């Protein structure tokens, strides 16, 4: 039973560049979440998908951020025109159905130069 | 927004000691979860609590869902070196996305 997989694990980029992260949830998990974690803090909710539908977005998700889950399986999170403040760990989680615990991947650590 | 107050922020203990940490909120949650995070990795689920007053164990770990639904605690008995890490509580909002709201974490350091 493979867990949540995220790629890449680390991304270093220059300010102003676009970046895209991928998340593969646990097989058959129809609920997928993105969270952001900065140093010394707990993860903060960004957005949620049920199957392919993006049903909720946090105010943290500015218009430079976009997320997709085109076939209800893997998801991508894109950040356009990256800024210094985007440096963080981006975590993906999935759950089998409502009221079930969320299981996290190991995240993508983004560093903006 | 909603926030969880987790304490203590850090703990320095001797191997073999018991550990206790807690989380409080101004809001009611329907589910409380405890996660452990090691450096460079994602949070790993330790215990999930679904009912007010529930006491659940997972090996040397015991957690309780407060009766007011606004707090939870986690105990670790007879700590061992691999218990080192950051422990997070999370409250789950039952509506909509059922997103998790996390505490600030408790960093556990163990002296052998």
mmCIF file with all atom_site columns, C-alpha atoms in Angstrom:
data_model
loop_
_atom_site.group_PDB
_atom_site.id
_atom_site.type_symbol
_atom_site.label_atom_id
_atom_site.label_alt_id
_atom_site.label_comp_id
_atom_site.label_asym_id
_atom_site.label_entity_id
_atom_site.label_seq_id
_atom_site.pdbx_PDB_ins_code
_atom_site.Cartn_x
_atom_site.Cartn_y
_atom_site.Cartn_z
_atom_site.occupancy
_atom_site.B_iso_or_equiv
_atom_site.pdbx_formal_charge
_atom_site.auth_seq_id
_atom_site.auth_comp_id
_atom_site.auth_asym_id
_atom_site.auth_atom_id
_atom_site.pdbx_PDB_model_num
ATOM 1   C CA . UNK A 1 1   ? 0.000   0.000  0.000   1.00 0.00 ? 1   UNK A CA 1
ATOM 2   C CA . UNK A 1 2   ? 1.846   3.081  -1.235  1.00 0.00 ? 2   UNK A CA 1
ATOM 3   C CA . UNK A 1 3   ? 1.328   6.357  0.549   1.00 0.00 ? 3   UNK A CA 1
ATOM 4   C CA . UNK A 1 4   ? 0.840   9.861  -0.833  1.00 0.00 ? 4   UNK A CA 1
ATOM 5   C CA . UNK A 1 5   ? 3.634   10.671 -3.267  1.00 0.00 ? 5   UNK A CA 1
ATOM 6   C CA . UNK A 1 6   ? 4.863   14.179 -4.039  1.00 0.00 ? 6   UNK A CA 1
ATOM 7   C CA . UNK A 1 7   ? 7.276   15.336 -6.704  1.00 0.00 ? 7   UNK A CA 1
ATOM 8   C CA . UNK A 1 8   ? 9.716   17.012 -6.669  1.00 0.00 ? 8   UNK A CA 1
ATOM 9   C CA . UNK A 1 9   ? 10.867  16.814 -3.055  1.00 0.00 ? 9   UNK A CA 1
ATOM 10  C CA . UNK A 1 10  ? 12.850  19.997 -3.376  1.00 0.00 ? 10  UNK A CA 1
ATOM 11  C CA . UNK A 1 11  ? 12.600  22.919 -5.781  1.00 0.00 ? 11  UNK A CA 1
ATOM 12  C CA . UNK A 1 12  ? 14.921  25.915 -5.899  1.00 0.00 ? 12  UNK A CA 1
ATOM 13  C CA . UNK A 1 13  ? 13.987  28.691 -8.272  1.00 0.00 ? 13  UNK A CA 1
ATOM 14  C CA . UNK A 1 14  ? 14.522  32.367 -8.885  1.00 0.00 ? 14  UNK A CA 1
ATOM 15  C CA . UNK A 1 15  ? 11.934  34.929 -7.942  1.00 0.00 ? 15  UNK A CA 1
ATOM 16  C CA . UNK A 1 16  ? 9.489   35.499 -10.765 1.00 0.00 ? 16  UNK A CA 1
ATOM 17  C CA . UNK A 1 17  ? 9.670   31.984 -12.183 1.00 0.00 ? 17  UNK A CA 1
ATOM 18  C CA . UNK A 1 18  ? 6.732   29.592 -12.382 1.00 0.00 ? 18  UNK A CA 1
ATOM 19  C CA . UNK A 1 19  ? 6.800   26.267 -10.558 1.00 0.00 ? 19  UNK A CA 1
ATOM 20  C CA . UNK A 1 20  ? 4.542   23.215 -10.634 1.00 0.00 ? 20  UNK A CA 1
ATOM 21  C CA . UNK A 1 21  ? 4.279   20.454 -8.054  1.00 0.00 ? 21  UNK A CA 1
ATOM 22  C CA . UNK A 1 22  ? 2.613   17.081 -8.407  1.00 0.00 ? 22  UNK A CA 1
ATOM 23  C CA . UNK A 1 23  ? 0.756   14.953 -5.868  1.00 0.00 ? 23  UNK A CA 1
ATOM 24  C CA . UNK A 1 24  ? -0.326  11.335 -6.296  1.00 0.00 ? 24  UNK A CA 1
ATOM 25  C CA . UNK A 1 25  ? -2.801  10.426 -3.560  1.00 0.00 ? 25  UNK A CA 1
ATOM 26  C CA . UNK A 1 26  ? -3.320  6.999  -2.063  1.00 0.00 ? 26  UNK A CA 1
ATOM 27  C CA . UNK A 1 27  ? -5.150  4.821  -4.564  1.00 0.00 ? 27  UNK A CA 1
ATOM 28  C CA . UNK A 1 28  ? -8.938  5.214  -4.430  1.00 0.00 ? 28  UNK A CA 1
ATOM 29  C CA . UNK A 1 29  ? -8.790  8.199  -2.114  1.00 0.00 ? 29  UNK A CA 1
ATOM 30  C CA . UNK A 1 30  ? -11.273 10.630 -3.606  1.00 0.00 ? 30  UNK A CA 1
ATOM 31  C CA . UNK A 1 31  ? -10.502 13.582 -1.314  1.00 0.00 ? 31  UNK A CA 1
ATOM 32  C CA . UNK A 1 32  ? -7.256  15.492 -1.904  1.00 0.00 ? 32  UNK A CA 1
ATOM 33  C CA . UNK A 1 33  ? -5.911  18.455 0.036   1.00 0.00 ? 33  UNK A CA 1
ATOM 34  C CA . UNK A 1 34  ? -3.038  20.918 -0.350  1.00 0.00 ? 34  UNK A CA 1
ATOM 35  C CA . UNK A 1 35  ? -1.487  22.567 2.689   1.00 0.00 ? 35  UNK A CA 1
ATOM 36  C CA . UNK A 1 36  ? 1.417   24.972 3.129   1.00 0.00 ? 36  UNK A CA 1
ATOM 37  C CA . UNK A 1 37  ? 3.841   24.808 6.039   1.00 0.00 ? 37  UNK A CA 1
ATOM 38  C CA . UNK A 1 38  ? 6.353   27.500 6.936   1.00 0.00 ? 38  UNK A CA 1
ATOM 39  C CA . UNK A 1 39  ? 9.242   27.016 9.330   1.00 0.00 ? 39  UNK A CA 1
ATOM 40  C CA . UNK A 1 40  ? 8.166   26.500 12.915  1.00 0.00 ? 40  UNK A CA 1
ATOM 41  C CA . UNK A 1 41  ? 4.465   26.416 12.113  1.00 0.00 ? 41  UNK A CA 1
ATOM 42  C CA . UNK A 1 42  ? 1.818   23.799 11.569  1.00 0.00 ? 42  UNK A CA 1
ATOM 43  C CA . UNK A 1 43  ? 0.431   23.184 8.078   1.00 0.00 ? 43  UNK A CA 1
ATOM 44  C CA . UNK A 1 44  ? -2.214  25.611 6.790   1.00 0.00 ? 44  UNK A CA 1
ATOM 45  C CA . UNK A 1 45  ? -5.024  24.604 4.452   1.00 0.00 ? 45  UNK A CA 1
ATOM 46  C CA . UNK A 1 46  ? -4.831  25.839 0.854   1.00 0.00 ? 46  UNK A CA 1
ATOM 47  C CA . UNK A 1 47  ? -7.391  23.944 -1.199  1.00 0.00 ? 47  UNK A CA 1
ATOM 48  C CA . UNK A 1 48  ? -9.481  20.772 -1.444  1.00 0.00 ? 48  UNK A CA 1
ATOM 49  C CA . UNK A 1 49  ? -10.652 18.469 -4.236  1.00 0.00 ? 49  UNK A CA 1
ATOM 50  C CA . UNK A 1 50  ? -13.357 15.863 -4.173  1.00 0.00 ? 50  UNK A CA 1
ATOM 51  C CA . UNK A 1 51  ? -12.632 13.716 -7.216  1.00 0.00 ? 51  UNK A CA 1
ATOM 52  C CA . UNK A 1 52  ? -11.881 16.245 -9.977  1.00 0.00 ? 52  UNK A CA 1
ATOM 53  C CA . UNK A 1 53  ? -13.880 19.107 -8.485  1.00 0.00 ? 53  UNK A CA 1
ATOM 54  C CA . UNK A 1 54  ? -12.073 21.856 -6.564  1.00 0.00 ? 54  UNK A CA 1
ATOM 55  C CA . UNK A 1 55  ? -14.617 22.608 -3.857  1.00 0.00 ? 55  UNK A CA 1
ATOM 56  C CA . UNK A 1 56  ? -12.855 24.924 -1.457  1.00 0.00 ? 56  UNK A CA 1
ATOM 57  C CA . UNK A 1 57  ? -9.993  27.425 -1.571  1.00 0.00 ? 57  UNK A CA 1
ATOM 58  C CA . UNK A 1 58  ? -8.352  29.313 1.262   1.00 0.00 ? 58  UNK A CA 1
ATOM 59  C CA . UNK A 1 59  ? -7.775  33.052 1.167   1.00 0.00 ? 59  UNK A CA 1
ATOM 60  C CA . UNK A 1 60  ? -4.082  32.088 1.346   1.00 0.00 ? 60  UNK A CA 1
ATOM 61  C CA . UNK A 1 61  ? -4.410  30.913 -2.252  1.00 0.00 ? 61  UNK A CA 1
ATOM 62  C CA . UNK A 1 62  ? -3.740  34.104 -4.190  1.00 0.00 ? 62  UNK A CA 1
ATOM 63  C CA . UNK A 1 63  ? -4.514  34.402 -7.887  1.00 0.00 ? 63  UNK A CA 1
ATOM 64  C CA . UNK A 1 64  ? -0.913  33.381 -8.630  1.00 0.00 ? 64  UNK A CA 1
ATOM 65  C CA . UNK A 1 65  ? -1.758  29.897 -7.360  1.00 0.00 ? 65  UNK A CA 1
ATOM 66  C CA . UNK A 1 66  ? -3.764  27.364 -9.328  1.00 0.00 ? 66  UNK A CA 1
ATOM 67  C CA . UNK A 1 67  ? -4.496  23.738 -8.606  1.00 0.00 ? 67  UNK A CA 1
ATOM 68  C CA . UNK A 1 68  ? -5.980  21.023 -10.766 1.00 0.00 ? 68  UNK A CA 1
ATOM 69  C CA . UNK A 1 69  ? -7.002  17.409 -10.465 1.00 0.00 ? 69  UNK A CA 1
ATOM 70  C CA . UNK A 1 70  ? -8.031  16.671 -14.044 1.00 0.00 ? 70  UNK A CA 1
ATOM 71  C CA . UNK A 1 71  ? -9.045  13.019 -13.822 1.00 0.00 ? 71  UNK A CA 1
ATOM 72  C CA . UNK A 1 72  ? -9.714  12.780 -10.141 1.00 0.00 ? 72  UNK A CA 1
ATOM 73  C CA . UNK A 1 73  ? -6.416  11.027 -9.503  1.00 0.00 ? 73  UNK A CA 1
ATOM 74  C CA . UNK A 1 74  ? -3.173  13.044 -9.308  1.00 0.00 ? 74  UNK A CA 1
ATOM 75  C CA . UNK A 1 75  ? -3.178  16.778 -8.651  1.00 0.00 ? 75  UNK A CA 1
ATOM 76  C CA . UNK A 1 76  ? -0.891  19.651 -9.601  1.00 0.00 ? 76  UNK A CA 1
ATOM 77  C CA . UNK A 1 77  ? -0.275  22.924 -7.810  1.00 0.00 ? 77  UNK A CA 1
ATOM 78  C CA . UNK A 1 78  ? 1.203   25.738 -9.879  1.00 0.00 ? 78  UNK A CA 1
ATOM 79  C CA . UNK A 1 79  ? 2.615   28.986 -8.575  1.00 0.00 ? 79  UNK A CA 1
ATOM 80  C CA . UNK A 1 80  ? 3.146   31.737 -11.127 1.00 0.00 ? 80  UNK A CA 1
ATOM 81  C CA . UNK A 1 81  ? 5.585   34.641 -10.717 1.00 0.00 ? 81  UNK A CA 1
ATOM 82  C CA . UNK A 1 82  ? 6.999   33.251 -7.495  1.00 0.00 ? 82  UNK A CA 1
ATOM 83  C CA . UNK A 1 83  ? 7.795   35.621 -4.627  1.00 0.00 ? 83  UNK A CA 1
ATOM 84  C CA . UNK A 1 84  ? 10.091  35.293 -1.620  1.00 0.00 ? 84  UNK A CA 1
ATOM 85  C CA . UNK A 1 85  ? 7.098   34.715 0.606   1.00 0.00 ? 85  UNK A CA 1
ATOM 86  C CA . UNK A 1 86  ? 6.189   31.586 -1.339  1.00 0.00 ? 86  UNK A CA 1
ATOM 87  C CA . UNK A 1 87  ? 9.147   29.753 0.206   1.00 0.00 ? 87  UNK A CA 1
ATOM 88  C CA . UNK A 1 88  ? 7.595   26.942 2.238   1.00 0.00 ? 88  UNK A CA 1
ATOM 89  C CA . UNK A 1 89  ? 6.896   23.223 2.352   1.00 0.00 ? 89  UNK A CA 1
ATOM 90  C CA . UNK A 1 90  ? 3.865   22.348 0.218   1.00 0.00 ? 90  UNK A CA 1
ATOM 91  C CA . UNK A 1 91  ? 2.118   19.270 1.563   1.00 0.00 ? 91  UNK A CA 1
ATOM 92  C CA . UNK A 1 92  ? -0.492  17.114 -0.101  1.00 0.00 ? 92  UNK A CA 1
ATOM 93  C CA . UNK A 1 93  ? -2.893  14.876 1.832   1.00 0.00 ? 93  UNK A CA 1
ATOM 94  C CA . UNK A 1 94  ? -5.627  12.470 0.851   1.00 0.00 ? 94  UNK A CA 1
ATOM 95  C CA . UNK A 1 95  ? -8.478  10.664 2.549   1.00 0.00 ? 95  UNK A CA 1
ATOM 96  C CA . UNK A 1 96  ? -10.677 7.793  1.423   1.00 0.00 ? 96  UNK A CA 1
ATOM 97  C CA . UNK A 1 97  ? -14.001 9.471  2.089   1.00 0.00 ? 97  UNK A CA 1
ATOM 98  C CA . UNK A 1 98  ? -15.571 12.010 4.368   1.00 0.00 ? 98  UNK A CA 1
ATOM 99  C CA . UNK A 1 99  ? -14.865 11.685 8.088   1.00 0.00 ? 99  UNK A CA 1
ATOM 100 C CA . UNK A 1 100 ? -11.742 9.598  7.376   1.00 0.00 ? 100 UNK A CA 1
ATOM 101 C CA . UNK A 1 101 ? -8.273  10.759 8.503   1.00 0.00 ? 101 UNK A CA 1
ATOM 102 C CA . UNK A 1 102 ? -6.034  12.642 6.103   1.00 0.00 ? 102 UNK A CA 1
ATOM 103 C CA . UNK A 1 103 ? -2.709  11.044 5.240   1.00 0.00 ? 103 UNK A CA 1
ATOM 104 C CA . UNK A 1 104 ? 0.148   13.300 4.162   1.00 0.00 ? 104 UNK A CA 1
ATOM 105 C CA . UNK A 1 105 ? 2.944   13.029 1.644   1.00 0.00 ? 105 UNK A CA 1
ATOM 106 C CA . UNK A 1 106 ? 6.497   14.124 2.409   1.00 0.00 ? 106 UNK A CA 1
ATOM 107 C CA . UNK A 1 107 ? 5.969   17.471 0.732   1.00 0.00 ? 107 UNK A CA 1
ATOM 108 C CA . UNK A 1 108 ? 7.779   19.640 -1.769  1.00 0.00 ? 108 UNK A CA 1
ATOM 109 C CA . UNK A 1 109 ? 10.128  22.160 -0.203  1.00 0.00 ? 109 UNK A CA 1
ATOM 110 C CA . UNK A 1 110 ? 10.214  25.340 -2.297  1.00 0.00 ? 110 UNK A CA 1
ATOM 111 C CA . UNK A 1 111 ? 13.070  27.804 -1.939  1.00 0.00 ? 111 UNK A CA 1
ATOM 112 C CA . UNK A 1 112 ? 12.937  31.131 -3.766  1.00 0.00 ? 112 UNK A CA 1
ATOM 113 C CA . UNK A 1 113 ? 16.281  32.789 -4.443  1.00 0.00 ? 113 UNK A CA 1
ATOM 114 C CA . UNK B 2 1   ? -9.288  32.343 11.590  1.00 0.00 ? 1   UNK B CA 1
ATOM 115 C CA . UNK B 2 2   ? -9.435  29.398 13.889  1.00 0.00 ? 2   UNK B CA 1
ATOM 116 C CA . UNK B 2 3   ? -6.321  28.639 15.873  1.00 0.00 ? 3   UNK B CA 1
ATOM 117 C CA . UNK B 2 4   ? -5.213  25.895 18.149  1.00 0.00 ? 4   UNK B CA 1
ATOM 118 C CA . UNK B 2 5   ? -2.978  26.611 21.113  1.00 0.00 ? 5   UNK B CA 1
ATOM 119 C CA . UNK B 2 6   ? -0.573  23.755 21.613  1.00 0.00 ? 6   UNK B CA 1
ATOM 120 C CA . UNK B 2 7   ? 1.713   23.462 24.622  1.00 0.00 ? 7   UNK B CA 1
ATOM 121 C CA . UNK B 2 8   ? 4.416   23.146 25.497  1.00 0.00 ? 8   UNK B CA 1
ATOM 122 C CA . UNK B 2 9   ? 6.262   24.465 22.446  1.00 0.00 ? 9   UNK B CA 1
ATOM 123 C CA . UNK B 2 10  ? 9.277   22.316 23.280  1.00 0.00 ? 10  UNK B CA 1
ATOM 124 C CA . UNK B 2 11  ? 10.277  19.626 25.732  1.00 0.00 ? 11  UNK B CA 1
ATOM 125 C CA . UNK B 2 12  ? 13.669  18.296 26.751  1.00 0.00 ? 12  UNK B CA 1
ATOM 126 C CA . UNK B 2 13  ? 13.432  14.994 28.600  1.00 0.00 ? 13  UNK B CA 1
ATOM 127 C CA . UNK B 2 14  ? 15.462  11.958 29.577  1.00 0.00 ? 14  UNK B CA 1
ATOM 128 C CA . UNK B 2 15  ? 14.938  8.670  27.815  1.00 0.00 ? 15  UNK B CA 1
ATOM 129 C CA . UNK B 2 16  ? 12.370  6.614  29.687  1.00 0.00 ? 16  UNK B CA 1
ATOM 130 C CA . UNK B 2 17  ? 10.367  9.587  30.959  1.00 0.00 ? 17  UNK B CA 1
ATOM 131 C CA . UNK B 2 18  ? 6.688   10.079 30.228  1.00 0.00 ? 18  UNK B CA 1
ATOM 132 C CA . UNK B 2 19  ? 5.577   13.021 28.090  1.00 0.00 ? 19  UNK B CA 1
ATOM 133 C CA . UNK B 2 20  ? 2.360   15.000 28.078  1.00 0.00 ? 20  UNK B CA 1
ATOM 134 C CA . UNK B 2 21  ? 1.247   17.703 25.662  1.00 0.00 ? 21  UNK B CA 1
ATOM 135 C CA . UNK B 2 22  ? -2.089  19.346 25.008  1.00 0.00 ? 22  UNK B CA 1
ATOM 136 C CA . UNK B 2 23  ? -4.062  21.438 22.617  1.00 0.00 ? 23  UNK B CA 1
ATOM 137 C CA . UNK B 2 24  ? -6.871  23.911 23.263  1.00 0.00 ? 24  UNK B CA 1
ATOM 138 C CA . UNK B 2 25  ? -9.191  25.803 20.978  1.00 0.00 ? 25  UNK B CA 1
ATOM 139 C CA . UNK B 2 26  ? -11.803 28.515 21.209  1.00 0.00 ? 26  UNK B CA 1
ATOM 140 C CA . UNK B 2 27  ? -13.866 26.528 18.702  1.00 0.00 ? 27  UNK B CA 1
ATOM 141 C CA . UNK B 2 28  ? -15.505 23.137 18.855  1.00 0.00 ? 28  UNK B CA 1
ATOM 142 C CA . UNK B 2 29  ? -14.119 20.371 16.667  1.00 0.00 ? 29  UNK B CA 1
ATOM 143 C CA . UNK B 2 30  ? -15.791 17.087 15.817  1.00 0.00 ? 30  UNK B CA 1
ATOM 144 C CA . UNK B 2 31  ? -12.539 15.227 15.318  1.00 0.00 ? 31  UNK B CA 1
ATOM 145 C CA . UNK B 2 32  ? -9.101  15.622 16.884  1.00 0.00 ? 32  UNK B CA 1
ATOM 146 C CA . UNK B 2 33  ? -5.974  14.100 15.372  1.00 0.00 ? 33  UNK B CA 1
ATOM 147 C CA . UNK B 2 34  ? -2.374  13.867 16.473  1.00 0.00 ? 34  UNK B CA 1
ATOM 148 C CA . UNK B 2 35  ? 0.471   13.745 13.967  1.00 0.00 ? 35  UNK B CA 1
ATOM 149 C CA . UNK B 2 36  ? 4.259   13.388 14.281  1.00 0.00 ? 36  UNK B CA 1
ATOM 150 C CA . UNK B 2 37  ? 6.625   15.052 11.837  1.00 0.00 ? 37  UNK B CA 1
ATOM 151 C CA . UNK B 2 38  ? 10.299  14.261 11.378  1.00 0.00 ? 38  UNK B CA 1
ATOM 152 C CA . UNK B 2 39  ? 12.673  16.723 9.669   1.00 0.00 ? 39  UNK B CA 1
ATOM 153 C CA . UNK B 2 40  ? 12.146  16.884 5.908   1.00 0.00 ? 40  UNK B CA 1
ATOM 154 C CA . UNK B 2 41  ? 9.119   14.612 6.001   1.00 0.00 ? 41  UNK B CA 1
ATOM 155 C CA . UNK B 2 42  ? 5.369   14.994 6.083   1.00 0.00 ? 42  UNK B CA 1
ATOM 156 C CA . UNK B 2 43  ? 3.180   14.571 9.179   1.00 0.00 ? 43  UNK B CA 1
ATOM 157 C CA . UNK B 2 44  ? 2.404   10.965 10.053  1.00 0.00 ? 44  UNK B CA 1
ATOM 158 C CA . UNK B 2 45  ? -0.922  10.160 11.677  1.00 0.00 ? 45  UNK B CA 1
ATOM 159 C CA . UNK B 2 46  ? -0.604  8.791  15.222  1.00 0.00 ? 46  UNK B CA 1
ATOM 160 C CA . UNK B 2 47  ? -4.115  8.814  16.645  1.00 0.00 ? 47  UNK B CA 1
ATOM 161 C CA . UNK B 2 48  ? -7.566  9.979  15.514  1.00 0.00 ? 48  UNK B CA 1
ATOM 162 C CA . UNK B 2 49  ? -10.338 10.778 18.020  1.00 0.00 ? 49  UNK B CA 1
ATOM 163 C CA . UNK B 2 50  ? -13.965 11.023 16.946  1.00 0.00 ? 50  UNK B CA 1
ATOM 164 C CA . UNK B 2 51  ? -16.059 11.328 20.088  1.00 0.00 ? 51  UNK B CA 1
ATOM 165 C CA . UNK B 2 52  ? -16.028 13.724 23.037  1.00 0.00 ? 52  UNK B CA 1
ATOM 166 C CA . UNK B 2 53  ? -14.495 12.012 26.060  1.00 0.00 ? 53  UNK B CA 1
ATOM 167 C CA . UNK B 2 54  ? -12.907 9.292  23.916  1.00 0.00 ? 54  UNK B CA 1
ATOM 168 C CA . UNK B 2 55  ? -9.609  7.885  25.194  1.00 0.00 ? 55  UNK B CA 1
ATOM 169 C CA . UNK B 2 56  ? -7.571  6.010  22.584  1.00 0.00 ? 56  UNK B CA 1
ATOM 170 C CA . UNK B 2 57  ? -4.212  4.263  22.768  1.00 0.00 ? 57  UNK B CA 1
ATOM 171 C CA . UNK B 2 58  ? -1.693  3.336  20.112  1.00 0.00 ? 58  UNK B CA 1
ATOM 172 C CA . UNK B 2 59  ? 1.166   1.441  21.736  1.00 0.00 ? 59  UNK B CA 1
ATOM 173 C CA . UNK B 2 60  ? 2.875   3.794  24.177  1.00 0.00 ? 60  UNK B CA 1
ATOM 174 C CA . UNK B 2 61  ? 0.733   6.710  22.993  1.00 0.00 ? 61  UNK B CA 1
ATOM 175 C CA . UNK B 2 62  ? -2.570  7.686  24.590  1.00 0.00 ? 62  UNK B CA 1
ATOM 176 C CA . UNK B 2 63  ? -4.765  10.567 23.495  1.00 0.00 ? 63  UNK B CA 1
ATOM 177 C CA . UNK B 2 64  ? -8.054  11.954 24.734  1.00 0.00 ? 64  UNK B CA 1
ATOM 178 C CA . UNK B 2 65  ? -10.775 14.043 23.123  1.00 0.00 ? 65  UNK B CA 1
ATOM 179 C CA . UNK B 2 66  ? -11.854 16.642 25.670  1.00 0.00 ? 66  UNK B CA 1
ATOM 180 C CA . UNK B 2 67  ? -15.433 16.545 26.901  1.00 0.00 ? 67  UNK B CA 1
ATOM 181 C CA . UNK B 2 68  ? -16.030 20.149 25.797  1.00 0.00 ? 68  UNK B CA 1
ATOM 182 C CA . UNK B 2 69  ? -14.733 19.247 22.308  1.00 0.00 ? 69  UNK B CA 1
ATOM 183 C CA . UNK B 2 70  ? -12.356 22.195 22.578  1.00 0.00 ? 70  UNK B CA 1
ATOM 184 C CA . UNK B 2 71  ? -9.254  20.371 23.747  1.00 0.00 ? 71  UNK B CA 1
ATOM 185 C CA . UNK B 2 72  ? -7.190  17.211 23.473  1.00 0.00 ? 72  UNK B CA 1
ATOM 186 C CA . UNK B 2 73  ? -4.068  15.798 25.051  1.00 0.00 ? 73  UNK B CA 1
ATOM 187 C CA . UNK B 2 74  ? -1.412  13.291 24.024  1.00 0.00 ? 74  UNK B CA 1
ATOM 188 C CA . UNK B 2 75  ? 0.680   11.237 26.426  1.00 0.00 ? 75  UNK B CA 1
ATOM 189 C CA . UNK B 2 76  ? 3.754   9.223  25.521  1.00 0.00 ? 76  UNK B CA 1
ATOM 190 C CA . UNK B 2 77  ? 4.913   6.713  28.093  1.00 0.00 ? 77  UNK B CA 1
ATOM 191 C CA . UNK B 2 78  ? 8.483   5.484  28.580  1.00 0.00 ? 78  UNK B CA 1
ATOM 192 C CA . UNK B 2 79  ? 9.977   7.641  25.842  1.00 0.00 ? 79  UNK B CA 1
ATOM 193 C CA . UNK B 2 80  ? 12.606  6.207  23.503  1.00 0.00 ? 80  UNK B CA 1
ATOM 194 C CA . UNK B 2 81  ? 15.023  7.975  21.121  1.00 0.00 ? 81  UNK B CA 1
ATOM 195 C CA . UNK B 2 82  ? 12.812  7.457  18.052  1.00 0.00 ? 82  UNK B CA 1
ATOM 196 C CA . UNK B 2 83  ? 10.079  9.538  19.728  1.00 0.00 ? 83  UNK B CA 1
ATOM 197 C CA . UNK B 2 84  ? 12.140  12.641 18.902  1.00 0.00 ? 84  UNK B CA 1
ATOM 198 C CA . UNK B 2 85  ? 10.311  14.933 16.508  1.00 0.00 ? 85  UNK B CA 1
ATOM 199 C CA . UNK B 2 86  ? 7.571   17.517 16.306  1.00 0.00 ? 86  UNK B CA 1
ATOM 200 C CA . UNK B 2 87  ? 4.075   16.565 17.409  1.00 0.00 ? 87  UNK B CA 1
ATOM 201 C CA . UNK B 2 88  ? 1.078   18.400 15.994  1.00 0.00 ? 88  UNK B CA 1
ATOM 202 C CA . UNK B 2 89  ? -2.510  18.379 17.117  1.00 0.00 ? 89  UNK B CA 1
ATOM 203 C CA . UNK B 2 90  ? -5.162  19.061 14.498  1.00 0.00 ? 90  UNK B CA 1
ATOM 204 C CA . UNK B 2 91  ? -8.848  19.752 14.784  1.00 0.00 ? 91  UNK B CA 1
ATOM 205 C CA . UNK B 2 92  ? -11.055 18.762 11.902  1.00 0.00 ? 92  UNK B CA 1
ATOM 206 C CA . UNK B 2 93  ? -13.911 20.962 10.794  1.00 0.00 ? 93  UNK B CA 1
ATOM 207 C CA . UNK B 2 94  ? -16.870 18.752 10.002  1.00 0.00 ? 94  UNK B CA 1
ATOM 208 C CA . UNK B 2 95  ? -18.425 20.954 7.315   1.00 0.00 ? 95  UNK B CA 1
ATOM 209 C CA . UNK B 2 96  ? -17.411 21.327 3.707   1.00 0.00 ? 96  UNK B CA 1
ATOM 210 C CA . UNK B 2 97  ? -13.842 20.355 2.983   1.00 0.00 ? 97  UNK B CA 1
ATOM 211 C CA . UNK B 2 98  ? -13.337 18.951 6.488   1.00 0.00 ? 98  UNK B CA 1
ATOM 212 C CA . UNK B 2 99  ? -10.002 20.737 6.492   1.00 0.00 ? 99  UNK B CA 1
ATOM 213 C CA . UNK B 2 100 ? -7.567  20.384 9.354   1.00 0.00 ? 100 UNK B CA 1
ATOM 214 C CA . UNK B 2 101 ? -6.575  23.262 11.632  1.00 0.00 ? 101 UNK B CA 1
ATOM 215 C CA . UNK B 2 102 ? -3.169  22.613 13.189  1.00 0.00 ? 102 UNK B CA 1
ATOM 216 C CA . UNK B 2 103 ? -1.483  23.678 16.387  1.00 0.00 ? 103 UNK B CA 1
ATOM 217 C CA . UNK B 2 104 ? 1.994   25.199 16.357  1.00 0.00 ? 104 UNK B CA 1
ATOM 218 C CA . UNK B 2 105 ? 3.628   21.906 17.324  1.00 0.00 ? 105 UNK B CA 1
ATOM 219 C CA . UNK B 2 106 ? 5.561   20.522 20.295  1.00 0.00 ? 106 UNK B CA 1
ATOM 220 C CA . UNK B 2 107 ? 9.216   19.770 19.616  1.00 0.00 ? 107 UNK B CA 1
ATOM 221 C CA . UNK B 2 108 ? 10.363  16.768 21.649  1.00 0.00 ? 108 UNK B CA 1
ATOM 222 C CA . UNK B 2 109 ? 14.058  16.265 22.360  1.00 0.00 ? 109 UNK B CA 1
ATOM 223 C CA . UNK B 2 110 ? 15.269  13.212 24.282  1.00 0.00 ? 110 UNK B CA 1
ATOM 224 C CA . UNK B 2 111 ? 18.587  12.930 26.087  1.00 0.00 ? 111 UNK B CA 1
ATOM 225 C CA . UNK B 2 112 ? 19.798  9.344  26.063  1.00 0.00 ? 112 UNK B CA 1
#
